[in-house]
């Protein structure tokens, strides 16, 4: 890699990220059913109808997987806790094996000198709660607060950082408006309610963790740079609206105690009654803010109903997901988040990475494209730091090839290759390059 650890501030931390459903093997250890299991079982939703039953079987390989993190010289491991593994019914009696699993995992990190960065929810909602309307139900912040209390009573004394919800936009918009993720709805009213409830749940979980005496608490938000498809006012307006709904809505709620006007124009009639009164819960003080960044979108206006934008094809080189590679966007969002929302708060890049073709040469996986991608985005991080933005950590998505949601096992984001039949792990060239860079 172009960059070395010594190019970054002395205290800067490097990590890798994963999530529970994508790696653990949900069939093991007494976890309850989730809306991702039922979504995947419905034909047409997921490539080859694959699910997270076995995934990387991290449930049994966790110790070797933590060795991979430690051997690379990484400081941080970002993992998530499966709600349904801890509370198989979503509420009520905990599953002792589930609590033991996360307890072991956290101790395993500490034994290896790795700082645990916990995310409470990375998308697998317990089915009994999905049956009650899931993120559309105004009671979900209360349920999520209960889960937070149960899991953090067990591991909260030993995690380095914690965030309630991975990517509120994905939990609400891609799942309730685009229909691409569970529960697969295409309904603006459900979307608006989920957008709001997810933020109330975020605030409720922060309160629950503060009550347990925890610190270093943050939020993890995802960003896509919105580029107008042409110079027309209509295209610029559509891109602004996309930016408001995608990138600004959640930060604005948490840090400004309001929602952007461009988003409210279409969403306000669908928000739950009394939404204006919830900002005392939503806007809990945080200790850091996490940014997940992958790509940009070219936005074109469309005549249809609100939000009346369309994503069109762009000219830049693309990853195996078909996502444009636009490293400048990461610097843009780090600067804007710092300047307009978080002020002095530390920022963490909680996810960045790519799906690559991963060519095999002489038995080794030579993912030069991924190395170049990470280099280009680390350049962006360094530029933001040089401009005075307090970026303090950077996590690669992901340690392992894993269950890529609606794309099943077809797309690989790992620094480490996983053979999904033998479950054998093989470090790719990017893993070796990162290891060398961190040692320099
Ligand atoms: C992350 O989300 C997730 O946290 C992680 O679980 C996942 O494995 C990882 O991404 C890789 O996908 O309209 O098809 O061009 C990233 C948020 C939202 C970024 C959708 C890309 C474009 C989708 N993503 N977005 S598309």
GROMACS .gro file of N, CA, C and O in nm, residues 5 14-16 62-77 108-115 399 415-416 431 434-436 438-439:
model
  148
    5UNK      N    1   0.128   0.318   0.860
    5UNK     CA    2   0.072   0.365   0.987
    5UNK      C    3   0.136   0.498   1.029
    5UNK      O    4   0.069   0.588   1.080
   14UNK      N    5  -0.666   0.159   1.356
   14UNK     CA    6  -0.714   0.086   1.238
   14UNK      C    7  -0.790  -0.039   1.282
   14UNK      O    8  -0.750  -0.106   1.378
   15UNK      N    9  -0.895  -0.068   1.209
   15UNK     CA   10  -0.973  -0.186   1.243
   15UNK      C   11  -1.036  -0.251   1.121
   15UNK      O   12  -1.021  -0.205   1.008
   16UNK      N   13  -1.106  -0.360   1.146
   16UNK     CA   14  -1.190  -0.423   1.045
   16UNK      C   15  -1.329  -0.440   1.104
   16UNK      O   16  -1.345  -0.448   1.226
   62UNK      N   17  -1.460  -1.832   1.572
   62UNK     CA   18  -1.433  -1.695   1.619
   62UNK      C   19  -1.289  -1.677   1.668
   62UNK      O   20  -1.229  -1.571   1.646
   63UNK      N   21  -1.234  -1.781   1.726
   63UNK     CA   22  -1.100  -1.766   1.784
   63UNK      C   23  -0.996  -1.749   1.672
   63UNK      O   24  -0.911  -1.658   1.678
   64UNK      N   25  -1.006  -1.831   1.568
   64UNK     CA   26  -0.915  -1.816   1.453
   64UNK      C   27  -0.937  -1.681   1.384
   64UNK      O   28  -0.843  -1.618   1.337
   65UNK      N   29  -1.063  -1.638   1.379
   65UNK     CA   30  -1.093  -1.511   1.312
   65UNK      C   31  -1.032  -1.393   1.390
   65UNK      O   32  -0.978  -1.300   1.330
   66UNK      N   33  -1.038  -1.399   1.522
   66UNK     CA   34  -0.974  -1.294   1.601
   66UNK      C   35  -0.822  -1.298   1.586
   66UNK      O   36  -0.756  -1.194   1.588
   67UNK      N   37  -0.767  -1.419   1.568
   67UNK     CA   38  -0.622  -1.428   1.540
   67UNK      C   39  -0.588  -1.352   1.412
   67UNK      O   40  -0.485  -1.285   1.404
   68UNK      N   41  -0.674  -1.364   1.311
   68UNK     CA   42  -0.649  -1.292   1.185
   68UNK      C   43  -0.646  -1.141   1.209
   68UNK      O   44  -0.566  -1.069   1.150
   69UNK      N   45  -0.736  -1.093   1.293
   69UNK     CA   46  -0.739  -0.949   1.324
   69UNK      C   47  -0.610  -0.910   1.395
   69UNK      O   48  -0.543  -0.812   1.358
   70UNK      N   49  -0.572  -0.987   1.495
   70UNK     CA   50  -0.453  -0.954   1.574
   70UNK      C   51  -0.326  -0.966   1.489
   70UNK      O   52  -0.238  -0.879   1.495
   71UNK      N   53  -0.318  -1.072   1.408
   71UNK     CA   54  -0.196  -1.095   1.329
   71UNK      C   55  -0.172  -0.984   1.226
   71UNK      O   56  -0.059  -0.961   1.184
   72UNK      N   57  -0.279  -0.916   1.185
   72UNK     CA   58  -0.263  -0.805   1.090
   72UNK      C   59  -0.213  -0.679   1.158
   72UNK      O   60  -0.180  -0.581   1.092
   73UNK      N   61  -0.209  -0.680   1.290
   73UNK     CA   62  -0.165  -0.561   1.362
   73UNK      C   63  -0.275  -0.457   1.376
   73UNK      O   64  -0.248  -0.339   1.399
   74UNK      N   65  -0.399  -0.501   1.359
   74UNK     CA   66  -0.512  -0.409   1.372
   74UNK      C   67  -0.540  -0.380   1.519
   74UNK      O   68  -0.517  -0.465   1.605
   75UNK      N   69  -0.594  -0.262   1.546
   75UNK     CA   70  -0.622  -0.221   1.683
   75UNK      C   71  -0.765  -0.250   1.725
   75UNK      O   72  -0.793  -0.265   1.844
   76UNK      N   73  -0.856  -0.251   1.628
   76UNK     CA   74  -0.999  -0.251   1.658
   76UNK      C   75  -1.070  -0.362   1.581
   76UNK      O   76  -1.034  -0.391   1.467
   77UNK      N   77  -1.172  -0.418   1.642
   77UNK     CA   78  -1.260  -0.510   1.571
   77UNK      C   79  -1.404  -0.466   1.594
   77UNK      O   80  -1.452  -0.464   1.708
  108UNK      N   81  -1.200  -1.259   2.413
  108UNK     CA   82  -1.102  -1.302   2.312
  108UNK      C   83  -1.032  -1.183   2.248
  108UNK      O   84  -0.912  -1.188   2.218
  109UNK      N   85  -1.105  -1.076   2.226
  109UNK     CA   86  -1.043  -0.954   2.170
  109UNK      C   87  -0.945  -0.896   2.271
  109UNK      O   88  -0.830  -0.864   2.237
  110UNK      N   89  -0.990  -0.883   2.395
  110UNK     CA   90  -0.904  -0.820   2.497
  110UNK      C   91  -0.776  -0.902   2.518
  110UNK      O   92  -0.667  -0.845   2.529
  111UNK      N   93  -0.789  -1.034   2.517
  111UNK     CA   94  -0.669  -1.120   2.533
  111UNK      C   95  -0.568  -1.096   2.422
  111UNK      O   96  -0.448  -1.113   2.442
  112UNK      N   97  -0.617  -1.057   2.304
  112UNK     CA   98  -0.528  -1.036   2.189
  112UNK      C   99  -0.489  -0.889   2.173
  112UNK      O  100  -0.428  -0.853   2.072
  113UNK      N  101  -0.530  -0.805   2.264
  113UNK     CA  102  -0.496  -0.664   2.254
  113UNK      C  103  -0.579  -0.589   2.151
  113UNK      O  104  -0.538  -0.485   2.099
  114UNK      N  105  -0.698  -0.643   2.118
  114UNK     CA  106  -0.787  -0.578   2.021
  114UNK      C  107  -0.898  -0.506   2.098
  114UNK      O  108  -0.957  -0.562   2.190
  115UNK      N  109  -0.928  -0.383   2.057
  115UNK     CA  110  -1.036  -0.308   2.121
  115UNK      C  111  -1.170  -0.346   2.058
  115UNK      O  112  -1.187  -0.333   1.937
  399UNK      N  113  -1.351  -0.797   0.732
  399UNK     CA  114  -1.247  -0.896   0.759
  399UNK      C  115  -1.260  -1.015   0.663
  399UNK      O  116  -1.162  -1.057   0.602
  415UNK      N  117  -1.099  -0.899   0.328
  415UNK     CA  118  -0.953  -0.900   0.316
  415UNK      C  119  -0.906  -1.045   0.318
  415UNK      O  120  -0.795  -1.076   0.278
  416UNK      N  121  -0.995  -1.130   0.369
  416UNK     CA  122  -0.966  -1.273   0.381
  416UNK      C  123  -1.074  -1.349   0.303
  416UNK      O  124  -1.194  -1.326   0.323
  431UNK      N  125  -0.494  -0.824   0.249
  431UNK     CA  126  -0.469  -0.849   0.392
  431UNK      C  127  -0.319  -0.837   0.419
  431UNK      O  128  -0.276  -0.774   0.516
  434UNK      N  129  -0.208  -0.468   0.388
  434UNK     CA  130  -0.248  -0.388   0.504
  434UNK      C  131  -0.159  -0.422   0.624
  434UNK      O  132  -0.117  -0.334   0.700
  435UNK      N  133  -0.133  -0.551   0.643
  435UNK     CA  134  -0.047  -0.593   0.753
  435UNK      C  135   0.090  -0.526   0.745
  435UNK      O  136   0.143  -0.475   0.845
  436UNK      N  137   0.146  -0.524   0.623
  436UNK     CA  138   0.278  -0.460   0.605
  436UNK      C  139   0.268  -0.311   0.631
  436UNK      O  140   0.355  -0.252   0.695
  438UNK      N  141   0.065  -0.152   0.823
  438UNK     CA  142   0.046  -0.121   0.966
  438UNK      C  143   0.173  -0.142   1.046
  438UNK      O  144   0.189  -0.087   1.155
  439UNK      N  145   0.264  -0.220   0.991
  439UNK     CA  146   0.392  -0.243   1.061
  439UNK      C  147   0.494  -0.133   1.033
  439UNK      O  148   0.598  -0.125   1.098
   0.00000   0.00000   0.00000
